[in-house]
Short mmCIF file of C-alpha atoms in Angstrom, two decimals:
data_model
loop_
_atom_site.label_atom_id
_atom_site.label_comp_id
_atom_site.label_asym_id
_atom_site.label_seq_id
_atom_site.Cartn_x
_atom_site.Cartn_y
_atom_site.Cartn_z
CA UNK A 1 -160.05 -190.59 -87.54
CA UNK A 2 -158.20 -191.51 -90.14
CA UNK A 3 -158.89 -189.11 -92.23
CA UNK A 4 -158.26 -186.42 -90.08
CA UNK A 5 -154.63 -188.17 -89.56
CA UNK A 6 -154.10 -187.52 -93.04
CA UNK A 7 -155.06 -184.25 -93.31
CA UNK A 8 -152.41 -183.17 -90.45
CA UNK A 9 -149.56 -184.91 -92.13
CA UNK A 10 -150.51 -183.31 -95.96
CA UNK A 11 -150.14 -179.87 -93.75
CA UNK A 12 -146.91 -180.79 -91.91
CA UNK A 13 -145.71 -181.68 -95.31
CA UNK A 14 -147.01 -178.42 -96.70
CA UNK A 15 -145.46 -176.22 -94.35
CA UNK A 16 -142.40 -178.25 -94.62
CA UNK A 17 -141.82 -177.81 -98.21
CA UNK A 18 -142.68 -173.79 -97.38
CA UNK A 19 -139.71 -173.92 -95.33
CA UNK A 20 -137.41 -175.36 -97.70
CA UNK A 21 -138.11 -173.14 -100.40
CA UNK A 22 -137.89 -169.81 -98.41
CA UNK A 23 -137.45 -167.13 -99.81
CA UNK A 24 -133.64 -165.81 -101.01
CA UNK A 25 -133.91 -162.44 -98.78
CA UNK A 26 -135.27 -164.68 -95.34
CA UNK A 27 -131.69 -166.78 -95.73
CA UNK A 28 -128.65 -166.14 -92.97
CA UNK A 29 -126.46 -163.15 -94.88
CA UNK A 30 -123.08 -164.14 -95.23
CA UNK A 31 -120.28 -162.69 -92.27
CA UNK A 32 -118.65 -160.05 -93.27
CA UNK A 33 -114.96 -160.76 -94.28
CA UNK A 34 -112.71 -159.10 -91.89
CA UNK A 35 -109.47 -157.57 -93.04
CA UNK A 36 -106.38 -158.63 -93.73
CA UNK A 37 -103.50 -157.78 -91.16
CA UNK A 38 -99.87 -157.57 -93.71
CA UNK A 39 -96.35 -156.78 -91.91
CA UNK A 40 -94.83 -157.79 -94.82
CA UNK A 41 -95.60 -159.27 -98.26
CA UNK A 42 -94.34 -162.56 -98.67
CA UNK A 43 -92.42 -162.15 -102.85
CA UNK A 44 -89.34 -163.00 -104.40
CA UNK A 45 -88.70 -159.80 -106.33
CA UNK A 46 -86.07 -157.75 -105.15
CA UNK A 47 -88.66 -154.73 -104.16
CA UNK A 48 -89.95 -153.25 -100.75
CA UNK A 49 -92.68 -151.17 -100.54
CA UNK A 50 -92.63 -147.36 -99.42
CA UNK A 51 -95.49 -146.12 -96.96
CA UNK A 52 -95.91 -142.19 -95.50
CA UNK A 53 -98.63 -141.43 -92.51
CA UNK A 54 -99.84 -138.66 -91.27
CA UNK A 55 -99.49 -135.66 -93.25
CA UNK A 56 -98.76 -132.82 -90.34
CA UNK A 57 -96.17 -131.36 -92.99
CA UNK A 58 -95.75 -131.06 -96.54
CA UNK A 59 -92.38 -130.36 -96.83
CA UNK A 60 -91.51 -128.98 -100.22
CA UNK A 61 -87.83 -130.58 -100.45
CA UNK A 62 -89.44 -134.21 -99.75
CA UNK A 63 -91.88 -133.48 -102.52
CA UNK A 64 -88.21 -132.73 -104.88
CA UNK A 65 -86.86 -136.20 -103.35
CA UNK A 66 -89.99 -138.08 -105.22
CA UNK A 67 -90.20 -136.47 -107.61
CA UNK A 68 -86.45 -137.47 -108.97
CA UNK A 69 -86.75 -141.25 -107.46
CA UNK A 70 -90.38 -141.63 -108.87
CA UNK A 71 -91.00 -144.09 -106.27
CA UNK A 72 -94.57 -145.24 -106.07
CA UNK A 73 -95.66 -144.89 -102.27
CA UNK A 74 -98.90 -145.79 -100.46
CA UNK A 75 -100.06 -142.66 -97.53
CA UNK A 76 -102.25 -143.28 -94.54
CA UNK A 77 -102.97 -139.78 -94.13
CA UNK A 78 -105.22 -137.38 -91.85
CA UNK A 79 -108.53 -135.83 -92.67
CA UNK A 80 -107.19 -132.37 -91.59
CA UNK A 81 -104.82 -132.64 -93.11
CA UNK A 82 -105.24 -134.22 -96.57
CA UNK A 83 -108.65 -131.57 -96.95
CA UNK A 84 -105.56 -128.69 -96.60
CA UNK A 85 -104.24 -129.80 -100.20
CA UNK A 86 -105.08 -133.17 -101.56
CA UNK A 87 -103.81 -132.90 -105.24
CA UNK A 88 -100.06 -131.98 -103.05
CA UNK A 89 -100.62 -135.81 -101.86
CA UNK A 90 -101.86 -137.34 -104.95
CA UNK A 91 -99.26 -136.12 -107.10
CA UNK A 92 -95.97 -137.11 -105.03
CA UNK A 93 -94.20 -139.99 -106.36
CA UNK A 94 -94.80 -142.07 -109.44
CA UNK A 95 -98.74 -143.02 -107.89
CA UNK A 96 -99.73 -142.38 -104.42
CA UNK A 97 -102.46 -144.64 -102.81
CA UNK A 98 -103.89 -143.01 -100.20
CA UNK A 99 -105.35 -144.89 -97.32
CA UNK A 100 -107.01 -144.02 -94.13
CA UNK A 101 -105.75 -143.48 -90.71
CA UNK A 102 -108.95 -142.70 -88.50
CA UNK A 103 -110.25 -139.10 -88.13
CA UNK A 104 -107.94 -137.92 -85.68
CA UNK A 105 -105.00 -140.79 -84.99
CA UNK A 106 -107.14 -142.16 -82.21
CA UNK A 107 -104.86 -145.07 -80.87
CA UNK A 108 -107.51 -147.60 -80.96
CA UNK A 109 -106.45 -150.64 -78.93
CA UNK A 110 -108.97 -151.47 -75.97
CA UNK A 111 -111.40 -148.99 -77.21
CA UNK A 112 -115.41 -150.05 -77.82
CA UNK A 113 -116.49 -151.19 -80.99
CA UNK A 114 -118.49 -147.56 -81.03
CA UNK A 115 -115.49 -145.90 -80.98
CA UNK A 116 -113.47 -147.55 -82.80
CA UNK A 117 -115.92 -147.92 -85.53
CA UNK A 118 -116.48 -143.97 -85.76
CA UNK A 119 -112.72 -143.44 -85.94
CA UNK A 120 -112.54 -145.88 -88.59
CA UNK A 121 -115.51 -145.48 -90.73
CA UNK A 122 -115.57 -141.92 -90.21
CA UNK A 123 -111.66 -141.11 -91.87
CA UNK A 124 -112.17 -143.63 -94.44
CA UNK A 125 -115.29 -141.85 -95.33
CA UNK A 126 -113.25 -139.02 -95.50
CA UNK A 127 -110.09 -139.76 -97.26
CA UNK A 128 -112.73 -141.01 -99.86
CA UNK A 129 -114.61 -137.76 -99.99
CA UNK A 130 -110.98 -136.36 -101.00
CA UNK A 131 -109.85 -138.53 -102.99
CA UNK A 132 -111.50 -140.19 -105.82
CA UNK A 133 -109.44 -143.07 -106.39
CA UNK A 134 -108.41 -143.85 -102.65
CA UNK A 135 -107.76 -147.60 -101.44
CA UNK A 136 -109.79 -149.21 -98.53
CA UNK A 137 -106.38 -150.02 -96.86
CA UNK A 138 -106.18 -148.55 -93.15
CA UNK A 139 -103.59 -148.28 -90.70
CA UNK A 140 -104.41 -148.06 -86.89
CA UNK A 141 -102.39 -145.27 -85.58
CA UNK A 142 -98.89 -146.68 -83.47
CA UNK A 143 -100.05 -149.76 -85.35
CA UNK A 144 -101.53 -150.79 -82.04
CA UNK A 145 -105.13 -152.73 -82.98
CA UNK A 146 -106.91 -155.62 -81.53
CA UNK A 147 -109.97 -157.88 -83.01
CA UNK A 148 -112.55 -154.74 -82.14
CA UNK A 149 -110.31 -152.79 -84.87
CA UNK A 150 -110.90 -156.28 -87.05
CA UNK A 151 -114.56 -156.00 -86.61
CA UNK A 152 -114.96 -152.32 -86.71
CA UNK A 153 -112.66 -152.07 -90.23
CA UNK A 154 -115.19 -154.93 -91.76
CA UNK A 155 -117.70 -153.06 -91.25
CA UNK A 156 -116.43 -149.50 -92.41
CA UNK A 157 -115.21 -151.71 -95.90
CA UNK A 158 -111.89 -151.96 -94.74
CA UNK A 159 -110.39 -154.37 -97.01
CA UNK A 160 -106.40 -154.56 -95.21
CA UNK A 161 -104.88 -153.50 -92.60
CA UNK A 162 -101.39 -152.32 -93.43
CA UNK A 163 -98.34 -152.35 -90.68
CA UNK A 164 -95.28 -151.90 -91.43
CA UNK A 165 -91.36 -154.30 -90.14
CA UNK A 166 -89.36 -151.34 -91.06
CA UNK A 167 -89.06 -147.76 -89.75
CA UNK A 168 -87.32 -144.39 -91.00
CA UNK A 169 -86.88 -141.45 -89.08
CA UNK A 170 -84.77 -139.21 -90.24
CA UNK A 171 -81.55 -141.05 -90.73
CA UNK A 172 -82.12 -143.91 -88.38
CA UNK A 173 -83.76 -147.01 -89.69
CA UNK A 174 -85.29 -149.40 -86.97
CA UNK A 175 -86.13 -152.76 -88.49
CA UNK A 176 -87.53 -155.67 -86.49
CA UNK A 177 -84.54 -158.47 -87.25
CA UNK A 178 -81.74 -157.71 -89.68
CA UNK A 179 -81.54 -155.72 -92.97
CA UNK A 180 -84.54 -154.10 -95.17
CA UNK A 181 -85.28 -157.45 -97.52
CA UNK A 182 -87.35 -158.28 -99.94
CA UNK A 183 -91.25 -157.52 -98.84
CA UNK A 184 -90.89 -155.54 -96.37
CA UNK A 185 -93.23 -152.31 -95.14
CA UNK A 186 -91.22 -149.33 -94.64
CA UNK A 187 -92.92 -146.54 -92.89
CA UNK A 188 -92.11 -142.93 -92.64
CA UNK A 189 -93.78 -139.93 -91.43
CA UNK A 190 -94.64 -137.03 -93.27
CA UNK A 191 -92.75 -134.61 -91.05
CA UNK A 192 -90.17 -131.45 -91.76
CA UNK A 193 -87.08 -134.64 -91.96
CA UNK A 194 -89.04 -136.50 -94.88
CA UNK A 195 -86.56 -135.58 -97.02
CA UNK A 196 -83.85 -136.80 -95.08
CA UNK A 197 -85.97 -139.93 -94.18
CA UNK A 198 -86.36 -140.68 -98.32
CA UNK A 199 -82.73 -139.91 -99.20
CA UNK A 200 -81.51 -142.54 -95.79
CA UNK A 201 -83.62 -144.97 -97.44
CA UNK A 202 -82.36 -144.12 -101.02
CA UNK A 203 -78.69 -145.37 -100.03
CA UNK A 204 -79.87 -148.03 -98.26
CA UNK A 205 -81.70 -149.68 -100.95
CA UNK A 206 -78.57 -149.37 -103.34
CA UNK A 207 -76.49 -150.79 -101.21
CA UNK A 208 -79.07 -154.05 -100.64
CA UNK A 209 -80.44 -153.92 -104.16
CA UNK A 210 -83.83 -153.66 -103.59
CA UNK A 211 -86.29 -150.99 -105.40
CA UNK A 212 -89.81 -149.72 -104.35
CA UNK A 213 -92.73 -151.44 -105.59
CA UNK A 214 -96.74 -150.47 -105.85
CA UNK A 215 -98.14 -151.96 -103.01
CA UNK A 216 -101.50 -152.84 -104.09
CA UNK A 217 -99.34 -154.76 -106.80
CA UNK A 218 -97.86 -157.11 -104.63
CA UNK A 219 -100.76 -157.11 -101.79
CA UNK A 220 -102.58 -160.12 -102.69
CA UNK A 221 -100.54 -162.11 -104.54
CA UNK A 222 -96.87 -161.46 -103.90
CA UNK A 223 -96.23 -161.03 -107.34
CA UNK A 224 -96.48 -157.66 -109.70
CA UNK A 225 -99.83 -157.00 -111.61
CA UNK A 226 -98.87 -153.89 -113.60
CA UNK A 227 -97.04 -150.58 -113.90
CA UNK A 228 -97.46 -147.97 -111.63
CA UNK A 229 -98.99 -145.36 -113.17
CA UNK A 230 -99.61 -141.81 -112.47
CA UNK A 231 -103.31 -140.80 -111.61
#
């Protein structure tokens, strides 16, 4: 009897130390990390930060506009519309990141995680298709979102998601509290008044000293990393 006692506990001890030392691949995988949700980045240098969705028109004037300011901008643009000309996109502006917008501005509040997941996944699979060096930033169309979008973006590789505190449209500027300051997201539209839209912010920026930045400068740590640089 008492040897048979011992031979159960050398096997619970056995199986014990089995369990223990598991192998890697049986452990819990991490959670993915969800995204990052940015109105406006949090830095003491005098900059804001310049973003274009869409992409409906390319208007030829606004392309002018950029290409004297050599402001460095970040676009959330359209499948469709990106596949009709993507080096038109890349080359505006000093650098253009290019982020993703869904497939087909699907406002994505309230959806399922199915189909919010194909929106997202499936224009960021996209965008990256067109463009080699495109950024895993996305912005939910109307900027409307909820934690479905959260999940959905993790898993698509969605790194941020980018809103904005500041709105052009033509030459009316909507801002959420006060003046354009340091920080903010300013978002226009790529639409026949882009011009206008880029020329209304021009002034206004003069008048409040404040200059564009790169956003994926600033993104993460509030502070510049390097010079924009054309691709």
């Amino acid at each position: 009897m008492k040897r048979q006692l011992i031979t159960v506990i050398s096997a619970m001890l056995i199986v014990t130390s089995i369990s223990l030392t598991a192998p890697q691949h049986l452990a819990t995988a991490s959670p993915t990390p969800m995204p990052r949700v940015t109105f406006r980045i949090q830095t003491e240098d005098p900059v804001v930060f310049i973003t274009i969705d869409d992409g409906s028109d390319m208007p030829a004037d606004a392309q002018a506009v950029l290409e004297r300011l050599q402001w460095p901008i970040t676009s959330f643009v359209l499948p469709n519309y990106l596949r009709a000309d993507p080096q038109w996109f890349t080359s505006l502006g000093s650098v253009n990141d290019i982020g993703s917008h869904t497939i087909r501005h699907t406002v994505l509040k309230r959806k399922s995680l199915a189909v919010q997941t194909e929106a997202i996944c499936g224009g960021h699979s996209q965008v990256a298709s067109l463009v080699q060096d495109s950024v895993p930033y996305f912005r939910p169309p109307t900027g409307l979102y909820d934690s479905t979008t959260l999940r959905a973006a993790a898993s698509c590789g969605i790194t941020d998601i980018l809103l904005w505190r500041v709105s052009v449209n033509g030459r009316t500027i909507t801002t959420w509290g006060g003046d354009i300051r340091a920080g903010d997201i300013i978002l226009i539209h790529y639409v026949g008044s882009l011009a206008k839209s880029l020329r209304r912010v021009e002034k206004e920026l003069k008048r409040l000293h404040l200059q564009p930045a790169r956003l994926s400068d600033y993104l993460h740590s509030g502070t510049k990393k390097a010079a924009p640089q054309r691709r």
